[in-house]
Amino acid sequence: MTEELRPWLLVGLGNPGKEYARHRHNVGFLVADLLAERIGAKFGRHRRAVAEVAEGRLGFGGPKLVLAKPMTYMNLSGGPVAALAQFYKVPVDQVVAVHDELDIPYGQIRLKQGGGEGGHNGLRSMSKSLGTKDYLRVRFGIGRPPGRQDPADFVLSDFSSVERKELEFLVDRAADTAEAIVTRGLEWAQNAYHGT
């Protein structure tokens, strides 16, 4: 399959279940849901991976996009991601993970390829299962927990009422950055979105 015909795999990281739906750790699912809506696709269970998948194109004749939400819980996300990458024949440089990031202030979105996982178990699982850390990342800043709150408790809690006022806008912006990576490339997307 030629490079331009290969689909992109965009993975929204999160935890399945209604009780987790609005947690900080599930921002990847929120972005994936919005992208599915944008391309007019609906999520359904994949037959070869423990994940929900939606497929479509970005724009008329644009690149094929496979959106995925692993249904294994965050710590085991890598298995379904690797299975989907193999099934759709997606090279690692066309795998994009959308995830929450404690080390970036709330409201900021940063893009990168490769690097460390920063203690994020979903990324750690992806790196192990893919055999590399060189996939692309849309890092949605959630900031550090207040006071002495345990970071694990913080990511598994709902956004604050103040944060929720901006959440829809920020999820929209994160979806824009993911689309820009696919259509324009990482460097263009970083130049366009890191300064704002």
mmCIF file of C-alpha atoms in Angstrom:
data_model
loop_
_atom_site.group_PDB
_atom_site.id
_atom_site.type_symbol
_atom_site.label_atom_id
_atom_site.label_comp_id
_atom_site.label_asym_id
_atom_site.label_seq_id
_atom_site.Cartn_x
_atom_site.Cartn_y
_atom_site.Cartn_z
ATOM 1 C CA MET A 1 0.000 0.000 0.000
ATOM 2 C CA THR A 2 1.506 3.348 -0.989
ATOM 3 C CA GLU A 3 2.207 5.949 1.695
ATOM 4 C CA GLU A 4 -0.494 8.358 0.525
ATOM 5 C CA LEU A 5 -3.175 5.628 0.560
ATOM 6 C CA ARG A 6 -2.403 4.405 4.066
ATOM 7 C CA PRO A 7 -4.943 5.530 6.640
ATOM 8 C CA TRP A 8 -4.095 7.505 9.740
ATOM 9 C CA LEU A 9 -4.884 5.959 13.116
ATOM 10 C CA LEU A 10 -5.997 8.549 15.649
ATOM 11 C CA VAL A 11 -6.366 7.098 19.133
ATOM 12 C CA GLY A 12 -8.302 8.890 21.837
ATOM 13 C CA LEU A 13 -7.067 7.572 25.163
ATOM 14 C CA GLY A 14 -9.522 7.132 28.009
ATOM 15 C CA ASN A 15 -11.418 4.663 30.146
ATOM 16 C CA PRO A 16 -14.664 2.990 29.046
ATOM 17 C CA GLY A 17 -17.841 3.426 31.045
ATOM 18 C CA LYS A 18 -20.222 6.231 31.916
ATOM 19 C CA GLU A 19 -18.625 6.744 35.324
ATOM 20 C CA TYR A 20 -15.401 7.899 33.606
ATOM 21 C CA ALA A 21 -16.945 9.856 30.722
ATOM 22 C CA ARG A 22 -16.250 13.396 31.995
ATOM 23 C CA HIS A 23 -12.962 12.706 33.792
ATOM 24 C CA ARG A 24 -9.774 14.555 32.885
ATOM 25 C CA HIS A 25 -8.212 11.232 31.876
ATOM 26 C CA ASN A 26 -10.913 10.818 29.203
ATOM 27 C CA VAL A 27 -10.210 13.937 27.188
ATOM 28 C CA GLY A 28 -8.884 11.720 24.370
ATOM 29 C CA PHE A 29 -12.315 10.100 24.058
ATOM 30 C CA LEU A 30 -13.955 13.551 23.914
ATOM 31 C CA VAL A 31 -11.693 14.610 21.031
ATOM 32 C CA ALA A 32 -12.238 11.317 19.175
ATOM 33 C CA ASP A 33 -16.016 11.707 19.552
ATOM 34 C CA LEU A 34 -15.871 15.217 18.083
ATOM 35 C CA LEU A 35 -13.716 14.090 15.156
ATOM 36 C CA ALA A 36 -16.151 11.248 14.426
ATOM 37 C CA GLU A 37 -18.972 13.787 14.365
ATOM 38 C CA ARG A 38 -16.967 16.012 11.989
ATOM 39 C CA ILE A 39 -16.367 13.214 9.484
ATOM 40 C CA GLY A 40 -19.912 11.863 9.797
ATOM 41 C CA ALA A 41 -18.892 8.508 11.261
ATOM 42 C CA LYS A 42 -20.251 6.449 14.132
ATOM 43 C CA PHE A 43 -18.232 4.318 16.528
ATOM 44 C CA GLY A 44 -18.732 0.560 16.531
ATOM 45 C CA ARG A 45 -16.892 -2.403 18.017
ATOM 46 C CA HIS A 46 -13.953 -3.601 15.951
ATOM 47 C CA ARG A 47 -13.877 -7.313 15.198
ATOM 48 C CA ARG A 48 -10.123 -7.763 15.752
ATOM 49 C CA ALA A 49 -9.332 -5.340 18.571
ATOM 50 C CA VAL A 50 -10.887 -4.469 21.912
ATOM 51 C CA ALA A 51 -11.771 -0.992 20.714
ATOM 52 C CA GLU A 52 -14.521 1.132 19.264
ATOM 53 C CA VAL A 53 -13.647 2.387 15.793
ATOM 54 C CA ALA A 54 -15.046 4.977 13.399
ATOM 55 C CA GLU A 55 -13.770 5.402 9.839
ATOM 56 C CA GLY A 56 -14.057 8.235 7.364
ATOM 57 C CA ARG A 57 -12.198 10.878 5.394
ATOM 58 C CA LEU A 58 -11.062 14.340 6.352
ATOM 59 C CA GLY A 59 -12.850 16.422 3.743
ATOM 60 C CA PHE A 60 -13.750 15.414 0.222
ATOM 61 C CA GLY A 61 -11.016 13.122 -1.067
ATOM 62 C CA GLY A 62 -8.920 13.793 2.028
ATOM 63 C CA PRO A 63 -6.862 11.294 3.962
ATOM 64 C CA LYS A 64 -8.587 8.240 5.405
ATOM 65 C CA LEU A 65 -8.916 8.464 9.171
ATOM 66 C CA VAL A 66 -9.457 5.567 11.563
ATOM 67 C CA LEU A 67 -10.573 6.870 14.938
ATOM 68 C CA ALA A 68 -10.165 4.515 17.869
ATOM 69 C CA LYS A 69 -11.164 4.393 21.519
ATOM 70 C CA PRO A 70 -9.561 1.398 23.271
ATOM 71 C CA MET A 71 -12.076 -0.324 25.561
ATOM 72 C CA THR A 72 -9.467 -1.998 27.793
ATOM 73 C CA TYR A 73 -8.979 0.815 30.306
ATOM 74 C CA MET A 74 -6.070 3.211 30.055
ATOM 75 C CA ASN A 75 -3.310 0.960 31.381
ATOM 76 C CA LEU A 76 -3.898 -1.650 28.652
ATOM 77 C CA SER A 77 -4.544 0.664 25.676
ATOM 78 C CA GLY A 78 -1.476 -0.480 23.768
ATOM 79 C CA GLY A 79 -2.779 -3.932 22.788
ATOM 80 C CA PRO A 80 -5.798 -2.623 20.873
ATOM 81 C CA VAL A 81 -3.733 0.190 19.309
ATOM 82 C CA ALA A 82 -1.084 -2.226 18.031
ATOM 83 C CA ALA A 83 -3.783 -4.609 16.730
ATOM 84 C CA LEU A 84 -5.486 -1.758 14.838
ATOM 85 C CA ALA A 85 -2.190 -0.458 13.427
ATOM 86 C CA GLN A 86 -1.451 -3.946 12.125
ATOM 87 C CA PHE A 87 -4.993 -4.524 10.815
ATOM 88 C CA TYR A 88 -5.115 -1.215 8.890
ATOM 89 C CA LYS A 89 -1.387 -1.330 7.964
ATOM 90 C CA VAL A 90 -0.739 2.043 9.576
ATOM 91 C CA PRO A 91 2.941 2.994 9.947
ATOM 92 C CA VAL A 92 3.899 4.291 13.396
ATOM 93 C CA ASP A 93 4.497 7.815 12.053
ATOM 94 C CA GLN A 94 0.785 7.916 11.152
ATOM 95 C CA VAL A 95 -0.417 6.882 14.603
ATOM 96 C CA VAL A 96 -1.642 9.850 16.682
ATOM 97 C CA ALA A 97 -2.436 9.553 20.405
ATOM 98 C CA VAL A 98 -4.690 12.199 21.981
ATOM 99 C CA HIS A 99 -4.238 12.261 25.746
ATOM 100 C CA ASP A 100 -4.365 14.296 28.940
ATOM 101 C CA GLU A 101 -1.092 15.839 30.102
ATOM 102 C CA LEU A 102 -0.412 16.791 33.740
ATOM 103 C CA ASP A 103 2.783 18.686 32.898
ATOM 104 C CA ILE A 104 1.037 21.222 30.653
ATOM 105 C CA PRO A 105 -1.213 23.921 32.148
ATOM 106 C CA TYR A 106 -4.958 23.602 31.584
ATOM 107 C CA GLY A 107 -5.999 25.206 28.318
ATOM 108 C CA GLN A 108 -2.764 24.536 26.427
ATOM 109 C CA ILE A 109 -2.334 21.935 23.722
ATOM 110 C CA ARG A 110 1.083 20.749 22.644
ATOM 111 C CA LEU A 111 2.061 18.455 19.786
ATOM 112 C CA LYS A 112 5.085 16.237 19.455
ATOM 113 C CA GLN A 113 6.461 13.024 18.055
ATOM 114 C CA GLY A 114 8.128 10.493 20.304
ATOM 115 C CA GLY A 115 9.689 11.223 23.661
ATOM 116 C CA GLY A 116 8.916 9.979 27.134
ATOM 117 C CA GLU A 117 5.560 9.044 28.579
ATOM 118 C CA GLY A 118 5.732 11.359 31.612
ATOM 119 C CA GLY A 119 4.190 8.713 33.870
ATOM 120 C CA HIS A 120 1.133 8.322 31.600
ATOM 121 C CA ASN A 121 0.175 4.647 31.710
ATOM 122 C CA GLY A 122 -1.775 4.779 28.444
ATOM 123 C CA LEU A 123 1.282 6.076 26.588
ATOM 124 C CA ARG A 124 3.522 3.566 28.346
ATOM 125 C CA SER A 125 1.231 0.745 27.194
ATOM 126 C CA MET A 126 1.169 2.092 23.628
ATOM 127 C CA SER A 127 4.961 2.394 23.482
ATOM 128 C CA LYS A 128 5.411 -1.153 24.755
ATOM 129 C CA SER A 129 2.850 -2.666 22.365
ATOM 130 C CA LEU A 130 3.992 -0.692 19.319
ATOM 131 C CA GLY A 131 7.644 -1.375 20.132
ATOM 132 C CA THR A 132 8.497 2.329 19.816
ATOM 133 C CA LYS A 133 7.768 5.752 21.277
ATOM 134 C CA ASP A 134 7.895 7.447 17.860
ATOM 135 C CA TYR A 135 4.160 7.926 17.348
ATOM 136 C CA LEU A 136 2.591 11.394 17.263
ATOM 137 C CA ARG A 137 0.892 12.978 20.272
ATOM 138 C CA VAL A 138 -1.748 15.618 20.869
ATOM 139 C CA ARG A 139 -1.105 16.562 24.506
ATOM 140 C CA PHE A 140 -4.123 18.209 26.147
ATOM 141 C CA GLY A 141 -2.965 20.143 29.192
ATOM 142 C CA ILE A 142 -4.917 19.446 32.374
ATOM 143 C CA GLY A 143 -2.364 20.987 34.756
ATOM 144 C CA ARG A 144 -1.163 19.691 38.093
ATOM 145 C CA PRO A 145 -3.509 18.791 40.956
ATOM 146 C CA PRO A 146 -4.122 21.456 43.560
ATOM 147 C CA GLY A 147 -2.357 21.200 46.902
ATOM 148 C CA ARG A 148 -1.329 17.694 47.821
ATOM 149 C CA GLN A 149 -3.980 15.852 45.843
ATOM 150 C CA ASP A 150 -2.704 12.591 44.396
ATOM 151 C CA PRO A 151 -2.246 12.928 40.604
ATOM 152 C CA ALA A 152 -4.016 9.569 40.106
ATOM 153 C CA ASP A 153 -7.095 10.896 41.905
ATOM 154 C CA PHE A 154 -6.877 14.176 39.986
ATOM 155 C CA VAL A 155 -6.913 12.577 36.507
ATOM 156 C CA LEU A 156 -9.790 10.320 37.558
ATOM 157 C CA SER A 157 -11.986 13.230 38.598
ATOM 158 C CA ASP A 158 -14.285 15.505 36.633
ATOM 159 C CA PHE A 159 -13.151 18.841 35.288
ATOM 160 C CA SER A 160 -13.899 21.715 37.679
ATOM 161 C CA SER A 161 -16.850 24.016 37.002
ATOM 162 C CA VAL A 162 -14.421 26.746 35.877
ATOM 163 C CA GLU A 163 -12.621 24.319 33.523
ATOM 164 C CA ARG A 164 -15.916 23.047 32.089
ATOM 165 C CA LYS A 165 -16.713 26.569 30.840
ATOM 166 C CA GLU A 166 -13.790 26.291 28.387
ATOM 167 C CA LEU A 167 -13.808 22.538 27.824
ATOM 168 C CA GLU A 168 -15.933 22.474 24.669
ATOM 169 C CA PHE A 169 -13.747 25.128 23.028
ATOM 170 C CA LEU A 170 -10.545 23.309 24.028
ATOM 171 C CA VAL A 171 -11.771 19.922 22.798
ATOM 172 C CA ASP A 172 -12.655 21.629 19.508
ATOM 173 C CA ARG A 173 -9.165 23.131 19.353
ATOM 174 C CA ALA A 174 -7.526 19.774 20.105
ATOM 175 C CA ALA A 175 -9.551 18.209 17.269
ATOM 176 C CA ASP A 176 -8.338 21.021 14.978
ATOM 177 C CA THR A 177 -4.718 20.268 15.905
ATOM 178 C CA ALA A 178 -5.184 16.546 15.245
ATOM 179 C CA GLU A 179 -6.666 17.315 11.829
ATOM 180 C CA ALA A 180 -3.761 19.681 11.095
ATOM 181 C CA ILE A 181 -1.205 16.964 11.877
ATOM 182 C CA VAL A 182 -2.922 14.631 9.398
ATOM 183 C CA THR A 183 -3.492 17.175 6.623
ATOM 184 C CA ARG A 184 -0.526 19.568 6.991
ATOM 185 C CA GLY A 185 2.102 17.721 9.022
ATOM 186 C CA LEU A 186 3.481 17.990 12.541
ATOM 187 C CA GLU A 187 5.785 20.968 11.991
ATOM 188 C CA TRP A 188 3.052 23.068 10.368
ATOM 189 C CA ALA A 189 0.615 22.170 13.160
ATOM 190 C CA GLN A 190 3.146 23.035 15.859
ATOM 191 C CA ASN A 191 3.866 26.425 14.252
ATOM 192 C CA ALA A 192 0.147 27.161 13.882
ATOM 193 C CA TYR A 193 -1.043 26.071 17.327
ATOM 194 C CA HIS A 194 1.809 26.333 19.828
ATOM 195 C CA GLY A 195 1.822 30.123 19.824
ATOM 196 C CA THR A 196 -1.889 30.472 20.592
#
